[in-house]
């Protein structure tokens, strides 16, 4: 029985790792981008158990395979550990240019509105992005919404509604459907209290799941990356990307958009699934252009959703940040090719499914 368990664990770890190496939009391949920590844990268990349970060449093969799995998964996860070098500096520079931003996928079917309201009241962020909000959520959050002078909302009952709130001055805010008419995104130009302008992007594309490959998700992420590349303003991008920070698509997004990731060198900041603390992965993101420094970033407590909320405090200080921060990675020809193909294939998939929006982001 123990031998069978070792073989099962080793097979899952090895198969998942091998599939994660493939370039494909298929959901049953892209899903293996997510559980890298879990695959590493399974490989470690299989490795430890294989030594006393198996013998001969079979034991040697399992041990070598599990060491390769642990090594590869560890390599992919390593940047998101405290052992790696940070790329965003921690610094408070001119408090009037500092911003607190909150992002939370509320889980549409979660009807415990009070806990979310209490959390927002307690943290009192300058910017609030809420995802999976339907009309019931919008109505329940009215006491919160009414406190923010700038509001954009698209309540939907398909798990892809959103609300953006800001107490900072907003010059323009537009909810747009980049590829799929069922999944909105939001773009806004805001100002700090000192009057410094920046661009805010909020995303929530669809996840890989049975019946849903990743062409449309990857296309929306690529469009947002291109938008950040083209704008002359500093950019903050937040939301539930339904993709992990270390995936090929997220890394392309980061390089094309010229972003830095404050999680690098600090931790996973894993947010999903909320009820499995040891096996979570980072689905809810904050990326920033190199014009910002970090004050603080944290994952908050579970308030009834399958995601955990993210709260970040950053300062917009372009001259100081460019000295303190690392330079963003430069995109190469492969990144540009991946971006173009992701946008093309995402739009094609939406047309074939009859969900094409014909939308685009506002001018950069």
mmCIF file of N, CA, C and O in Angstrom, residues 36-37 73-87 244-248 250-252 254-255 260-270 282 285-287 297:
data_model
loop_
_atom_site.group_PDB
_atom_site.id
_atom_site.type_symbol
_atom_site.label_atom_id
_atom_site.label_comp_id
_atom_site.label_asym_id
_atom_site.label_seq_id
_atom_site.Cartn_x
_atom_site.Cartn_y
_atom_site.Cartn_z
ATOM 1 N N UNK A 36 2.822 25.061 -7.746
ATOM 2 C CA UNK A 36 4.244 24.699 -7.701
ATOM 3 C C UNK A 36 4.674 24.340 -6.280
ATOM 4 O O UNK A 36 5.468 23.422 -6.082
ATOM 5 N N UNK A 37 4.179 25.066 -5.302
ATOM 6 C CA UNK A 37 4.517 24.728 -3.910
ATOM 7 C C UNK A 37 3.980 23.349 -3.569
ATOM 8 O O UNK A 37 4.676 22.521 -2.966
ATOM 9 N N UNK A 73 11.005 23.210 -9.336
ATOM 10 C CA UNK A 73 9.961 24.009 -8.698
ATOM 11 C C UNK A 73 10.567 25.023 -7.735
ATOM 12 O O UNK A 73 10.100 26.168 -7.648
ATOM 13 N N UNK A 74 11.599 24.617 -7.021
ATOM 14 C CA UNK A 74 12.276 25.554 -6.130
ATOM 15 C C UNK A 74 12.900 26.717 -6.885
ATOM 16 O O UNK A 74 12.857 27.863 -6.435
ATOM 17 N N UNK A 75 13.457 26.414 -8.061
ATOM 18 C CA UNK A 75 14.042 27.455 -8.901
ATOM 19 C C UNK A 75 12.992 28.472 -9.335
ATOM 20 O O UNK A 75 13.242 29.689 -9.332
ATOM 21 N N UNK A 76 11.790 27.990 -9.692
ATOM 22 C CA UNK A 76 10.733 28.894 -10.140
ATOM 23 C C UNK A 76 10.174 29.732 -8.995
ATOM 24 O O UNK A 76 9.765 30.879 -9.185
ATOM 25 N N UNK A 77 10.122 29.147 -7.811
ATOM 26 C CA UNK A 77 9.539 29.831 -6.656
ATOM 27 C C UNK A 77 10.554 30.728 -5.951
ATOM 28 O O UNK A 77 10.178 31.725 -5.315
ATOM 29 N N UNK A 78 11.837 30.410 -6.087
ATOM 30 C CA UNK A 78 12.883 31.093 -5.320
ATOM 31 C C UNK A 78 12.789 32.628 -5.333
ATOM 32 O O UNK A 78 12.963 33.270 -4.282
ATOM 33 N N UNK A 79 12.533 33.287 -6.486
ATOM 34 C CA UNK A 79 12.470 34.758 -6.441
ATOM 35 C C UNK A 79 11.428 35.296 -5.464
ATOM 36 O O UNK A 79 11.555 36.430 -4.992
ATOM 37 N N UNK A 80 10.414 34.480 -5.159
ATOM 38 C CA UNK A 80 9.328 34.924 -4.278
ATOM 39 C C UNK A 80 9.541 34.402 -2.857
ATOM 40 O O UNK A 80 8.594 34.047 -2.162
ATOM 41 N N UNK A 81 10.790 34.384 -2.445
ATOM 42 C CA UNK A 81 11.160 34.016 -1.082
ATOM 43 C C UNK A 81 12.042 35.113 -0.508
ATOM 44 O O UNK A 81 12.646 35.892 -1.258
ATOM 45 N N UNK A 82 12.161 35.191 0.812
ATOM 46 C CA UNK A 82 13.021 36.215 1.426
ATOM 47 C C UNK A 82 14.506 36.014 1.140
ATOM 48 O O UNK A 82 15.315 36.885 1.470
ATOM 49 N N UNK A 83 14.879 34.893 0.517
ATOM 50 C CA UNK A 83 16.279 34.636 0.209
ATOM 51 C C UNK A 83 16.745 35.364 -1.051
ATOM 52 O O UNK A 83 17.940 35.539 -1.271
ATOM 53 N N UNK A 84 15.798 35.773 -1.888
ATOM 54 C CA UNK A 84 16.140 36.460 -3.135
ATOM 55 C C UNK A 84 16.305 37.965 -2.883
ATOM 56 O O UNK A 84 15.822 38.503 -1.890
ATOM 57 N N UNK A 85 16.942 38.621 -3.816
ATOM 58 C CA UNK A 85 17.125 40.071 -3.722
ATOM 59 C C UNK A 85 15.829 40.778 -4.101
ATOM 60 O O UNK A 85 15.173 40.418 -5.069
ATOM 61 N N UNK A 86 15.478 41.799 -3.342
ATOM 62 C CA UNK A 86 14.288 42.583 -3.672
ATOM 63 C C UNK A 86 14.578 43.455 -4.885
ATOM 64 O O UNK A 86 15.719 43.817 -5.166
ATOM 65 N N UNK A 87 13.505 43.820 -5.625
ATOM 66 C CA UNK A 87 13.677 44.736 -6.744
ATOM 67 C C UNK A 87 12.940 46.054 -6.530
ATOM 68 O O UNK A 87 13.142 47.010 -7.283
ATOM 69 N N UNK A 244 -0.582 33.000 -11.961
ATOM 70 C CA UNK A 244 0.402 33.144 -10.887
ATOM 71 C C UNK A 244 1.563 34.023 -11.343
ATOM 72 O O UNK A 244 1.825 34.175 -12.535
ATOM 73 N N UNK A 245 2.273 34.585 -10.368
ATOM 74 C CA UNK A 245 3.319 35.559 -10.662
ATOM 75 C C UNK A 245 4.442 34.976 -11.509
ATOM 76 O O UNK A 245 5.091 35.697 -12.268
ATOM 77 N N UNK A 246 4.705 33.666 -11.375
ATOM 78 C CA UNK A 246 5.864 33.066 -12.056
ATOM 79 C C UNK A 246 5.524 32.457 -13.405
ATOM 80 O O UNK A 246 6.382 31.866 -14.047
ATOM 81 N N UNK A 247 4.291 32.585 -13.865
ATOM 82 C CA UNK A 247 3.927 31.989 -15.149
ATOM 83 C C UNK A 247 4.575 32.748 -16.301
ATOM 84 O O UNK A 247 4.991 33.908 -16.175
ATOM 85 N N UNK A 248 4.633 32.097 -17.436
ATOM 86 C CA UNK A 248 5.210 32.731 -18.631
ATOM 87 C C UNK A 248 4.424 33.987 -19.003
ATOM 88 O O UNK A 248 5.009 35.017 -19.364
ATOM 89 N N UNK A 250 2.520 35.984 -16.993
ATOM 90 C CA UNK A 250 2.740 37.063 -16.028
ATOM 91 C C UNK A 250 4.136 37.666 -16.184
ATOM 92 O O UNK A 250 4.323 38.882 -16.041
ATOM 93 N N UNK A 251 5.121 36.835 -16.483
ATOM 94 C CA UNK A 251 6.469 37.355 -16.676
ATOM 95 C C UNK A 251 6.559 38.190 -17.951
ATOM 96 O O UNK A 251 7.259 39.209 -17.991
ATOM 97 N N UNK A 252 5.842 37.789 -18.995
ATOM 98 C CA UNK A 252 5.768 38.612 -20.208
ATOM 99 C C UNK A 252 5.098 39.945 -19.888
ATOM 100 O O UNK A 252 5.567 41.014 -20.306
ATOM 101 N N UNK A 254 5.040 41.502 -17.114
ATOM 102 C CA UNK A 254 5.967 42.288 -16.297
ATOM 103 C C UNK A 254 7.047 42.939 -17.166
ATOM 104 O O UNK A 254 7.358 44.127 -17.011
ATOM 105 N N UNK A 255 7.620 42.184 -18.082
ATOM 106 C CA UNK A 255 8.696 42.727 -18.908
ATOM 107 C C UNK A 255 8.175 43.723 -19.949
ATOM 108 O O UNK A 255 8.756 44.797 -20.137
ATOM 109 N N UNK A 260 7.814 46.364 -12.007
ATOM 110 C CA UNK A 260 8.518 45.682 -10.928
ATOM 111 C C UNK A 260 7.477 44.985 -10.056
ATOM 112 O O UNK A 260 6.308 45.369 -10.016
ATOM 113 N N UNK A 261 7.928 43.946 -9.335
ATOM 114 C CA UNK A 261 7.038 43.167 -8.477
ATOM 115 C C UNK A 261 7.534 43.276 -7.040
ATOM 116 O O UNK A 261 8.616 42.774 -6.719
ATOM 117 N N UNK A 262 6.768 43.912 -6.155
ATOM 118 C CA UNK A 262 7.240 44.090 -4.772
ATOM 119 C C UNK A 262 7.328 42.793 -3.982
ATOM 120 O O UNK A 262 7.931 42.766 -2.905
ATOM 121 N N UNK A 263 6.751 41.707 -4.500
ATOM 122 C CA UNK A 263 6.832 40.422 -3.793
ATOM 123 C C UNK A 263 8.196 39.771 -3.942
ATOM 124 O O UNK A 263 8.579 38.946 -3.103
ATOM 125 N N UNK A 264 8.912 40.112 -4.999
ATOM 126 C CA UNK A 264 10.220 39.485 -5.227
ATOM 127 C C UNK A 264 11.157 39.831 -4.077
ATOM 128 O O UNK A 264 11.333 40.994 -3.714
ATOM 129 N N UNK A 265 11.743 38.794 -3.480
ATOM 130 C CA UNK A 265 12.637 38.969 -2.349
ATOM 131 C C UNK A 265 11.932 39.126 -1.017
ATOM 132 O O UNK A 265 12.589 39.292 0.013
ATOM 133 N N UNK A 266 10.585 39.040 -1.034
ATOM 134 C CA UNK A 266 9.839 39.225 0.219
ATOM 135 C C UNK A 266 8.944 38.034 0.553
ATOM 136 O O UNK A 266 8.784 37.705 1.723
ATOM 137 N N UNK A 267 8.338 37.406 -0.422
ATOM 138 C CA UNK A 267 7.468 36.276 -0.121
ATOM 139 C C UNK A 267 6.451 36.044 -1.213
ATOM 140 O O UNK A 267 6.321 36.833 -2.157
ATOM 141 N N UNK A 268 5.715 34.952 -1.085
ATOM 142 C CA UNK A 268 4.710 34.595 -2.085
ATOM 143 C C UNK A 268 3.505 35.525 -2.059
ATOM 144 O O UNK A 268 2.872 35.761 -3.079
ATOM 145 N N UNK A 269 3.133 35.995 -0.869
ATOM 146 C CA UNK A 269 1.893 36.767 -0.710
ATOM 147 C C UNK A 269 0.739 36.008 -1.379
ATOM 148 O O UNK A 269 -0.021 36.556 -2.174
ATOM 149 N N UNK A 270 0.638 34.742 -1.013
ATOM 150 C CA UNK A 270 -0.344 33.846 -1.631
ATOM 151 C C UNK A 270 -1.749 34.163 -1.118
ATOM 152 O O UNK A 270 -1.944 34.422 0.073
ATOM 153 N N UNK A 282 -0.177 32.712 -5.387
ATOM 154 C CA UNK A 282 -0.446 34.147 -5.556
ATOM 155 C C UNK A 282 -1.235 34.451 -6.827
ATOM 156 O O UNK A 282 -0.667 34.579 -7.909
ATOM 157 N N UNK A 285 -2.654 40.247 -7.552
ATOM 158 C CA UNK A 285 -1.350 40.841 -7.841
ATOM 159 C C UNK A 285 -1.295 42.335 -7.611
ATOM 160 O O UNK A 285 -2.304 43.043 -7.668
ATOM 161 N N UNK A 286 -0.072 42.802 -7.420
ATOM 162 C CA UNK A 286 0.285 44.213 -7.497
ATOM 163 C C UNK A 286 1.579 44.301 -8.284
ATOM 164 O O UNK A 286 2.609 43.743 -7.873
ATOM 165 N N UNK A 287 1.509 44.963 -9.433
ATOM 166 C CA UNK A 287 2.704 45.288 -10.196
ATOM 167 C C UNK A 287 2.791 46.812 -10.275
ATOM 168 O O UNK A 287 1.771 47.505 -10.320
ATOM 169 N N UNK A 297 3.224 45.985 2.220
ATOM 170 C CA UNK A 297 2.293 45.159 1.464
ATOM 171 C C UNK A 297 1.961 43.956 2.314
ATOM 172 O O UNK A 297 2.849 43.346 2.917
#
